[in-house]
Coordinates of C-alpha atoms in Angstrom, one line a residue:
M1 CA -11.2 -51.2 -35.2
D2 CA -11.3 -47.6 -36.1
A3 CA -8.5 -45.5 -34.8
Q4 CA -9.7 -43.7 -31.8
V5 CA -9.4 -40.0 -31.9
E6 CA -7.2 -38.9 -29.1
K7 CA -9.0 -36.2 -27.1
P8 CA -6.9 -33.4 -25.7
K9 CA -6.1 -33.7 -22.1
K10 CA -7.8 -31.4 -19.7
H11 CA -5.4 -29.7 -17.3
F12 CA -6.6 -28.6 -13.9
K13 CA -6.4 -24.8 -13.7
L14 CA -6.7 -23.1 -10.3
R15 CA -9.1 -20.2 -10.5
M16 CA -8.8 -17.5 -7.8
P17 CA -12.0 -15.7 -6.8
G18 CA -12.3 -12.0 -7.3
A19 CA -11.4 -9.3 -4.8
F20 CA -14.8 -9.0 -3.2
V21 CA -15.1 -12.7 -2.7
I22 CA -11.6 -13.0 -1.2
L23 CA -12.3 -10.2 1.3
F24 CA -15.7 -11.7 2.1
I25 CA -14.0 -15.1 2.9
L26 CA -11.3 -13.4 5.0
T27 CA -14.0 -11.6 7.0
I28 CA -15.6 -14.9 7.8
V29 CA -12.1 -16.3 8.8
A30 CA -11.5 -13.3 11.0
V31 CA -14.9 -13.9 12.7
A32 CA -14.0 -17.6 13.3
A33 CA -10.6 -16.5 14.7
T34 CA -12.3 -14.5 17.4
W35 CA -13.8 -17.8 18.7
M36 CA -10.5 -19.7 18.7
V37 CA -7.7 -17.3 19.6
P38 CA -7.7 -16.2 23.2
A39 CA -8.8 -12.6 23.8
G40 CA -6.4 -10.3 25.6
S41 CA -5.0 -6.8 25.7
Y42 CA -2.1 -4.7 26.8
S43 CA -2.7 -1.4 28.7
K44 CA -2.6 1.5 26.2
L45 CA -0.9 4.8 26.7
S46 CA -2.1 8.0 24.9
Y47 CA -1.5 11.7 25.2
S48 CA -4.5 14.0 25.5
H49 CA -5.1 17.5 26.9
S50 CA -1.5 17.9 28.2
S51 CA -1.5 14.7 30.2
L52 CA -0.9 11.0 29.7
Q53 CA -3.8 8.6 29.8
V54 CA -3.4 5.0 30.7
T55 CA -6.3 2.7 29.6
N56 CA -6.0 -0.8 31.2
P57 CA -7.1 -4.0 29.4
H58 CA -10.6 -3.6 31.0
G59 CA -11.1 -0.1 29.8
K60 CA -10.4 1.8 33.0
V61 CA -8.7 5.1 32.3
T62 CA -6.1 6.7 34.6
T63 CA -4.5 10.1 34.1
V64 CA -0.8 10.7 34.9
P65 CA 1.5 13.7 34.5
S66 CA 3.1 14.0 31.1
T67 CA 6.7 13.7 32.3
Q68 CA 9.6 11.5 31.3
K69 CA 9.6 10.1 34.9
E70 CA 6.1 8.7 34.4
L71 CA 7.1 7.1 31.1
D72 CA 10.1 5.5 32.8
K73 CA 7.9 4.2 35.6
L74 CA 5.6 2.6 33.0
G75 CA 8.5 1.0 31.2
V76 CA 7.8 2.9 28.0
K77 CA 11.3 3.9 26.6
I78 CA 10.1 6.8 24.5
N79 CA 11.0 10.4 24.9
I80 CA 8.1 12.5 26.2
K81 CA 8.6 15.0 23.5
Q82 CA 7.4 12.4 20.9
F83 CA 3.9 12.6 22.6
T84 CA 3.8 16.4 23.4
S85 CA 5.0 17.4 19.9
G86 CA 2.4 15.2 18.1
G87 CA 5.0 12.7 16.8
I88 CA 3.0 9.9 18.2
T89 CA -0.8 10.2 18.1
A90 CA -2.1 6.6 18.3
P91 CA -2.3 4.6 21.6
V92 CA 0.9 2.9 22.5
S93 CA 1.1 -0.6 24.0
I94 CA 2.7 -0.6 27.5
P95 CA 5.2 -3.5 28.1
N96 CA 4.4 -6.2 30.7
T97 CA 0.8 -5.3 31.0
Y98 CA -0.8 -8.0 28.9
Q99 CA -3.9 -9.6 30.5
R100 CA -6.2 -12.4 29.2
L101 CA -9.8 -11.1 28.8
K102 CA -13.1 -12.8 28.6
Q103 CA -13.6 -14.2 25.1
R104 CA -15.3 -11.8 22.7
P105 CA -16.4 -14.0 19.9
A106 CA -18.0 -12.2 16.9
S107 CA -21.4 -13.3 15.7
I108 CA -22.3 -14.1 12.1
G109 CA -23.9 -10.6 12.1
A110 CA -20.4 -9.1 12.4
V111 CA -19.7 -10.1 8.8
P112 CA -22.0 -7.5 7.2
T113 CA -21.6 -5.1 10.1
S114 CA -17.8 -5.0 9.8
M115 CA -18.1 -4.4 6.1
V116 CA -20.3 -1.3 6.7
E117 CA -18.3 0.0 9.6
G118 CA -15.0 -0.5 7.7
T119 CA -16.4 1.4 4.7
I120 CA -17.4 4.3 7.0
E121 CA -14.0 4.3 8.6
A122 CA -12.3 4.5 5.1
V123 CA -14.6 7.3 3.9
D124 CA -11.7 9.8 3.6
I125 CA -9.7 7.8 1.1
M126 CA -13.0 6.7 -0.7
V127 CA -14.0 10.3 -1.3
F128 CA -10.5 11.0 -2.6
I129 CA -10.7 8.1 -5.1
L130 CA -14.2 9.1 -6.2
V131 CA -13.1 12.7 -6.8
L132 CA -10.0 11.4 -8.7
G133 CA -12.3 9.3 -10.9
G134 CA -14.5 12.3 -11.6
L135 CA -11.5 14.4 -12.6
I136 CA -10.3 11.7 -14.9
G137 CA -13.7 11.3 -16.5
V138 CA -13.8 15.0 -17.4
V139 CA -10.2 15.0 -18.8
K140 CA -11.1 12.0 -20.9
A141 CA -14.3 13.6 -22.2
S142 CA -12.3 16.7 -23.2
G143 CA -10.2 14.7 -25.7
A144 CA -7.0 16.0 -24.1
F145 CA -5.8 12.5 -23.1
E146 CA -6.2 11.2 -26.7
S147 CA -4.4 14.1 -28.3
G148 CA -1.6 14.2 -25.7
L149 CA -1.1 10.4 -26.0
L150 CA -0.6 10.7 -29.7
A151 CA 2.0 13.4 -29.3
L152 CA 3.8 11.4 -26.5
T153 CA 4.0 8.1 -28.2
K154 CA 5.6 9.7 -31.3
K155 CA 8.4 11.2 -29.1
T156 CA 9.1 8.1 -27.0
K157 CA 9.1 5.6 -29.9
G158 CA 12.1 3.2 -29.5
H159 CA 12.8 4.4 -25.9
E160 CA 9.7 3.1 -24.2
F161 CA 11.3 1.6 -21.1
L162 CA 12.8 4.9 -20.1
L163 CA 9.4 6.1 -19.0
I164 CA 8.9 3.0 -16.8
F165 CA 12.4 3.5 -15.4
F166 CA 11.8 7.1 -14.4
V167 CA 8.3 6.3 -13.0
A168 CA 9.7 3.5 -10.9
V169 CA 12.6 5.6 -9.6
L170 CA 10.2 8.4 -8.6
M171 CA 7.9 5.9 -6.9
V172 CA 10.7 4.3 -5.0
L173 CA 11.8 7.8 -3.8
G174 CA 8.2 8.7 -2.9
G175 CA 8.0 5.4 -0.9
T176 CA 11.2 5.7 1.0
L177 CA 10.8 9.4 1.7
C178 CA 7.1 9.8 2.6
G179 CA 5.4 6.4 2.1
I180 CA 3.5 7.3 -1.0
E181 CA 1.4 4.2 -1.6
E182 CA -2.3 4.8 -1.1
E183 CA -1.7 8.2 -2.8
A184 CA -0.1 6.3 -5.8
V185 CA -3.6 5.2 -7.0
A186 CA -3.8 8.7 -8.4
F187 CA -1.1 7.9 -11.0
Y188 CA -2.7 5.0 -12.7
P189 CA -5.2 6.9 -14.8
I190 CA -2.5 9.1 -16.3
L191 CA 0.2 6.4 -16.8
V192 CA -1.7 3.2 -17.6
P193 CA -3.0 4.5 -21.0
I194 CA 0.6 5.4 -21.9
F195 CA 1.9 2.0 -20.9
I196 CA -0.7 0.3 -23.1
A197 CA 0.1 2.5 -26.0
M198 CA 3.8 1.5 -25.6
G199 CA 2.8 -2.2 -25.8
Y200 CA 2.9 -3.2 -22.1
D201 CA 0.4 -4.9 -20.0
S202 CA -1.4 -4.5 -16.6
I203 CA 1.4 -6.2 -14.7
V204 CA 3.9 -3.5 -15.9
S205 CA 1.5 -0.8 -14.9
V206 CA 1.1 -2.2 -11.3
G207 CA 4.8 -3.0 -11.1
A208 CA 6.0 0.5 -12.1
I209 CA 3.6 2.2 -9.6
F210 CA 2.5 0.0 -6.7
L211 CA 5.4 -2.4 -6.6
A212 CA 8.0 0.4 -6.9
S213 CA 6.4 2.6 -4.3
S214 CA 6.0 -0.3 -1.9
I215 CA 9.6 -1.4 -2.3
G216 CA 10.6 2.2 -1.4
T217 CA 8.4 2.1 1.7
C218 CA 9.7 -1.4 2.6
F219 CA 13.2 0.1 2.6
S220 CA 12.2 3.4 4.2
T221 CA 14.9 5.9 5.0
I222 CA 13.1 8.9 6.5
N223 CA 9.4 7.9 5.8
P224 CA 7.6 9.6 8.8
F225 CA 4.7 7.0 8.6
S226 CA 7.0 4.0 8.9
V227 CA 10.6 4.2 10.1
V228 CA 10.3 7.5 12.0
I229 CA 7.2 6.6 14.0
A230 CA 8.5 3.1 14.6
S231 CA 11.8 4.5 15.8
N232 CA 10.0 6.9 18.1
A233 CA 7.9 4.1 19.5
A234 CA 11.1 2.0 20.0
G235 CA 12.7 4.8 22.0
I236 CA 15.5 5.6 19.5
D237 CA 16.4 8.3 17.0
F238 CA 15.3 7.4 13.4
T239 CA 18.8 8.3 12.1
Q240 CA 20.1 5.1 13.7
G241 CA 20.6 2.5 11.0
L242 CA 20.0 5.1 8.2
T243 CA 23.2 4.2 6.3
E244 CA 22.2 0.5 6.1
R245 CA 18.7 1.4 5.1
I246 CA 20.0 3.7 2.3
I247 CA 22.2 0.9 1.0
G248 CA 19.3 -1.6 1.2
C249 CA 17.0 0.8 -0.7
I250 CA 19.5 1.3 -3.5
V251 CA 20.0 -2.5 -3.9
A252 CA 16.2 -3.2 -3.7
A253 CA 15.4 -0.5 -6.3
G254 CA 18.0 -1.9 -8.6
F255 CA 16.5 -5.4 -8.2
V256 CA 12.9 -4.2 -8.9
I257 CA 13.9 -2.1 -11.9
T258 CA 15.9 -5.0 -13.4
Y259 CA 13.0 -7.3 -12.8
L260 CA 10.6 -4.8 -14.5
H261 CA 13.0 -4.5 -17.4
W262 CA 13.2 -8.2 -17.9
Y263 CA 9.4 -8.7 -17.8
S264 CA 8.7 -5.6 -19.9
K265 CA 11.2 -6.7 -22.6
K266 CA 9.5 -10.2 -22.7
V267 CA 6.0 -8.7 -23.0
K268 CA 7.1 -6.2 -25.7
A269 CA 8.7 -9.0 -27.8
D270 CA 5.7 -11.4 -27.3
P271 CA 2.4 -10.2 -25.8
K272 CA 1.4 -13.8 -25.1
F273 CA 4.2 -14.0 -22.5
S274 CA 2.1 -11.6 -20.3
Y275 CA 1.0 -13.1 -17.0
S276 CA -2.3 -11.4 -17.5
Y277 CA -2.7 -12.1 -21.2
D278 CA -6.1 -13.8 -20.6
D279 CA -7.5 -10.4 -19.6
R280 CA -5.6 -8.3 -22.1
E281 CA -8.6 -7.3 -24.2
E282 CA -10.8 -6.4 -21.2
F283 CA -8.0 -4.4 -19.7
N284 CA -7.2 -2.6 -22.9
S285 CA -10.9 -1.8 -23.5
M286 CA -11.1 -0.3 -20.0
W287 CA -7.9 1.9 -20.2
E288 CA -6.8 2.2 -23.8
I289 CA -7.2 5.6 -25.4
A290 CA -6.8 5.1 -29.1
P291 CA -5.6 8.1 -31.1
T292 CA -7.7 8.7 -34.2
G293 CA -5.4 10.9 -36.2
E294 CA -4.8 14.6 -36.7
D295 CA -8.4 15.5 -37.3
G296 CA -10.3 18.2 -35.5
K297 CA -11.3 15.9 -32.7
S298 CA -7.8 14.7 -31.7
K299 CA -5.9 17.9 -32.6
F300 CA -3.7 18.9 -29.7
T301 CA -5.2 22.4 -29.3
T302 CA -4.1 25.1 -26.8
R303 CA -7.1 24.4 -24.7
K304 CA -6.4 20.7 -24.5
K305 CA -2.7 21.4 -23.6
L306 CA -3.9 23.6 -20.8
I307 CA -6.3 20.9 -19.5
L308 CA -3.5 18.4 -19.5
I309 CA -1.1 20.8 -17.8
L310 CA -3.7 21.4 -15.0
F311 CA -4.3 17.7 -14.7
V312 CA -0.6 16.9 -14.4
I313 CA 0.0 19.7 -11.9
T314 CA -2.3 18.1 -9.4
F315 CA 0.1 15.2 -8.8
P316 CA 3.4 17.0 -7.8
L317 CA 1.1 19.4 -5.8
M318 CA -0.3 16.4 -4.0
V319 CA 3.2 15.0 -3.3
W320 CA 4.4 18.5 -2.0
G321 CA 1.3 18.7 0.2
V322 CA 1.9 15.3 1.8
M323 CA 5.6 15.7 2.3
S324 CA 5.8 19.3 3.6
Q325 CA 2.3 20.4 4.6
G326 CA 0.9 17.3 6.3
W327 CA -2.0 16.9 3.8
W328 CA -4.2 13.9 4.2
F329 CA -7.0 12.6 2.1
P330 CA -9.6 15.2 2.7
T331 CA -7.2 18.0 1.7
M332 CA -6.0 16.1 -1.3
A333 CA -9.6 15.4 -2.4
A334 CA -10.3 19.1 -2.1
S335 CA -7.2 20.0 -4.1
F336 CA -8.2 17.5 -6.9
L337 CA -11.8 18.8 -6.9
S338 CA -10.6 22.4 -7.3
F339 CA -8.7 21.4 -10.4
A340 CA -11.6 19.3 -11.6
I341 CA -13.9 22.4 -11.4
I342 CA -11.5 24.5 -13.5
I343 CA -11.1 21.7 -16.1
M344 CA -14.9 21.2 -16.2
F345 CA -15.3 24.9 -17.1
L346 CA -12.7 24.6 -19.9
T347 CA -14.3 21.4 -21.2
A348 CA -17.8 22.8 -21.1
T349 CA -17.1 26.1 -22.9
G350 CA -15.5 26.9 -26.3
K351 CA -16.3 26.0 -29.8
N352 CA -16.5 22.2 -29.2
G353 CA -17.5 22.5 -25.5
L354 CA -19.6 19.7 -23.9
G355 CA -21.8 22.1 -22.0
E356 CA -22.9 21.8 -18.4
T357 CA -24.7 18.5 -18.7
G358 CA -21.8 16.9 -20.6
V359 CA -19.1 17.7 -18.1
V360 CA -21.3 16.8 -15.1
D361 CA -22.2 13.5 -16.7
A362 CA -18.5 12.9 -17.4
F363 CA -17.6 13.6 -13.8
V364 CA -20.3 11.2 -12.5
K365 CA -19.3 8.5 -15.0
G366 CA -15.6 8.8 -14.0
A367 CA -16.4 8.7 -10.3
S368 CA -18.8 5.7 -10.7
S369 CA -16.0 3.7 -12.5
L370 CA -14.0 3.7 -9.2
V371 CA -16.8 2.8 -6.8
G372 CA -15.7 -0.8 -6.7
V373 CA -12.1 0.3 -5.8
S374 CA -13.5 2.4 -2.9
L375 CA -15.6 -0.4 -1.6
I376 CA -12.6 -2.8 -1.6
I377 CA -10.7 -0.4 0.7
G378 CA -13.7 -0.3 3.1
L379 CA -14.1 -4.1 3.2
A380 CA -10.4 -4.6 3.9
R381 CA -10.7 -2.2 6.9
G382 CA -13.7 -4.3 8.1
I383 CA -11.5 -7.3 8.6
N384 CA -9.2 -5.4 10.9
L385 CA -12.2 -4.1 12.9
V386 CA -13.3 -7.7 13.5
L387 CA -9.8 -8.7 14.8
N388 CA -9.6 -5.5 17.0
N389 CA -13.1 -5.9 18.4
G390 CA -12.4 -9.5 19.2
K391 CA -9.2 -8.5 21.2
I392 CA -7.0 -11.1 19.6
S393 CA -4.4 -8.8 17.9
D394 CA -2.6 -8.2 21.2
T395 CA -2.7 -11.9 22.0
M396 CA -0.7 -12.7 18.9
L397 CA 1.7 -9.9 19.8
E398 CA 2.2 -11.4 23.3
Y399 CA 2.8 -14.9 21.9
S400 CA 5.4 -13.4 19.5
S401 CA 7.3 -11.7 22.3
T402 CA 7.4 -14.9 24.3
L403 CA 8.6 -16.9 21.2
V404 CA 11.8 -14.8 20.7
A405 CA 12.9 -14.6 24.3
H406 CA 16.4 -15.9 25.1
M407 CA 17.4 -16.6 21.4
S408 CA 20.8 -15.9 19.9
G409 CA 21.2 -12.6 18.1
P410 CA 21.0 -13.9 14.5
M411 CA 18.2 -16.3 15.2
F412 CA 16.3 -13.6 17.2
I413 CA 16.3 -11.2 14.3
I414 CA 15.3 -13.8 11.7
V415 CA 12.4 -15.0 13.8
M416 CA 11.5 -11.3 14.4
L417 CA 11.4 -10.7 10.7
L418 CA 9.0 -13.7 10.3
I419 CA 6.8 -12.4 13.2
F420 CA 6.4 -9.0 11.5
F421 CA 5.7 -10.8 8.2
L422 CA 2.7 -12.5 9.9
L423 CA 1.7 -9.4 11.9
G424 CA 1.6 -7.5 8.6
F425 CA -1.5 -9.5 7.6
I426 CA -3.3 -8.7 10.8
V427 CA -2.3 -5.0 11.1
P428 CA -1.6 -3.8 7.5
S429 CA -1.1 -0.1 8.6
S430 CA 2.6 0.7 8.9
S431 CA 2.1 3.3 11.6
G432 CA -0.6 1.2 13.4
L433 CA 1.8 -1.8 13.7
A434 CA 4.6 0.4 14.7
V435 CA 2.9 1.9 17.8
L436 CA 1.3 -1.5 18.8
S437 CA 4.4 -3.6 18.5
M438 CA 7.6 -1.5 19.0
P439 CA 7.1 -0.8 22.7
I440 CA 6.7 -4.5 23.3
L441 CA 9.2 -6.1 20.8
A442 CA 12.0 -3.4 20.6
P443 CA 13.1 -3.8 24.3
L444 CA 13.6 -7.5 23.6
A445 CA 16.7 -6.5 21.5
D446 CA 18.3 -5.4 24.8
T447 CA 18.2 -8.9 26.1
V448 CA 20.3 -10.3 23.2
N449 CA 22.6 -7.3 23.1
I450 CA 21.7 -5.9 19.7
P451 CA 20.6 -2.3 18.8
R452 CA 16.9 -1.6 18.8
Y453 CA 17.1 -0.1 15.3
V454 CA 17.7 -3.6 13.9
V455 CA 14.2 -4.5 15.2
V456 CA 12.8 -1.4 13.5
T457 CA 14.4 -2.5 10.2
A458 CA 13.0 -6.1 10.7
Y459 CA 9.5 -4.6 11.1
Q460 CA 9.8 -2.7 7.8
F461 CA 11.1 -5.7 5.8
G462 CA 8.7 -8.2 7.4
Q463 CA 5.5 -6.1 7.2
Y464 CA 6.0 -5.0 3.6
A465 CA 7.0 -8.4 2.4
M466 CA 3.5 -9.4 3.5
L467 CA 1.8 -6.3 2.2
F468 CA 2.9 -7.3 -1.3
L469 CA 0.5 -10.2 -0.9
A470 CA -2.0 -9.4 1.9
P471 CA -5.6 -8.8 0.7
T472 CA -6.1 -6.8 3.9
G473 CA -3.7 -4.1 2.6
L474 CA -3.8 -2.0 -0.6
V475 CA -3.2 -4.9 -3.0
M476 CA -6.9 -5.7 -3.6
A477 CA -7.9 -2.1 -4.3
T478 CA -5.1 -1.8 -6.8
L479 CA -6.0 -5.0 -8.6
Q480 CA -9.7 -4.0 -8.6
M481 CA -8.8 -0.7 -10.1
L482 CA -7.0 -2.4 -13.0
N483 CA -9.4 -5.4 -13.1
M484 CA -6.5 -7.8 -12.6
K485 CA -6.8 -11.3 -11.1
Y486 CA -5.1 -11.9 -7.8
S487 CA -3.5 -15.1 -9.2
H488 CA -1.8 -13.1 -12.0
W489 CA -0.4 -10.7 -9.5
L490 CA 0.9 -13.5 -7.2
R491 CA 2.7 -15.1 -10.2
F492 CA 4.6 -11.8 -10.8
V493 CA 5.3 -10.6 -7.3
W494 CA 6.4 -13.8 -5.5
P495 CA 10.1 -13.4 -6.5
V496 CA 10.1 -9.9 -5.0
V497 CA 8.7 -11.2 -1.7
V498 CA 11.4 -13.9 -1.7
F499 CA 14.0 -11.2 -2.4
V500 CA 12.8 -9.0 0.5
L501 CA 12.9 -11.9 2.9
V502 CA 16.2 -13.3 1.8
F503 CA 18.1 -10.1 1.2
G504 CA 16.4 -8.4 4.1
G505 CA 17.2 -11.3 6.4
A506 CA 20.9 -11.3 5.3
L507 CA 21.1 -7.5 5.9
L508 CA 19.6 -7.9 9.3
V509 CA 22.0 -10.8 10.3
T510 CA 24.9 -8.7 9.1
E511 CA 23.8 -5.8 11.2
V512 CA 23.5 -8.1 14.2
L513 CA 27.0 -9.6 13.7
I514 CA 28.6 -6.2 13.1
N515 CA 27.1 -4.8 16.3

């Protein structure tokens, strides 16, 4: 008999669907959940026109005086000044008011409807992203990126990780101080081409920007959109537990930067080690800006230097506006558009100018490249709309509060951490989850004789451990922007999720035992 040629074994390889398919599937799951999970709601408290308004689970609105006495009668342990000063703007859940409601199952028609309504609701950030894309398109067309990159790579040769280190540190600081996450998408276009030129991959790009900013937000110290609003809703001052949060943030930042250094070093030494090596060519073709030498086209002229300076200025200006002026996406979009107009003028004019048609086409092309990212954000919002319209989010919150009753302190806080981990998938908004859950769950700390700030810390750790993974959050938009597979991201980020849950859980138990 002839020797049989041994055929190579075929290994099963799990292929994750793309971002749009994942969100479509989750929308269907959310619709199905409205049929299975009992509907229910707490009464909600809001401040409007100098008075407090109580909306019961059936939608009936009652107006009461905006006094501390009325809040105490309602069992809402929040200082009235938090409402009157504008510190709390979203409706707050009122403890002990949960009622079962008639089931509100969503129809199959809710799938496309929620996608459209979610997109409409997310229009502010979508416009911001489209303007950002247009700005980037013009800067690329000017040749300023190409020339600046050539100059930068020469100066950083041999010290490439220093840039990743400084970017990660700045992102951690931005996260812990002001929750800069959604705004961080603005940094990819300026930093990703640099990371590619230094020999790194898409994982490093997301790690240095999204992961670092998210770990900072996870260990928020004075972030007004997370720890401050959660503390207000819990009826405590946000400075309680600040020392522990600072220590936690330093340790977490050290862990993430060390992890990035290990991974970056491996990829630098062997590109095939990259978790996203399969998509390397496609990723590089999308983001790489290949310098062509010191000819007239790539020469770093004064005009190009001015264009890059104007482009870079937009980012610290955005951070300043968010932190000190209360800017939100419409204002940030207007700021970016203002700089885009100036850069378009500089690019259109001059000896090698592109002219009016050239810069307008570049702006449109740049904006169109980020349409997919914008739609991802809208589709993720649609999932939350299905859950809210089905009135099942409050039911899950009520079940959670019942679960932790009468537990010992350490067990209570660990279960609370896991509850917030699960709730983070349902309510990915940090401020949204804070005002919905804190008035209900924070008072439970009193029953086991631990400070309420420990529950606030558990909320931060739990929700953000989930938001590293949850397609309902910012993850899918980030991955879509860099054309990265969700499976590649999971492979990289799971050790960070384990770290947050284990280290965060140990820190929480320590706080409980000390107090």
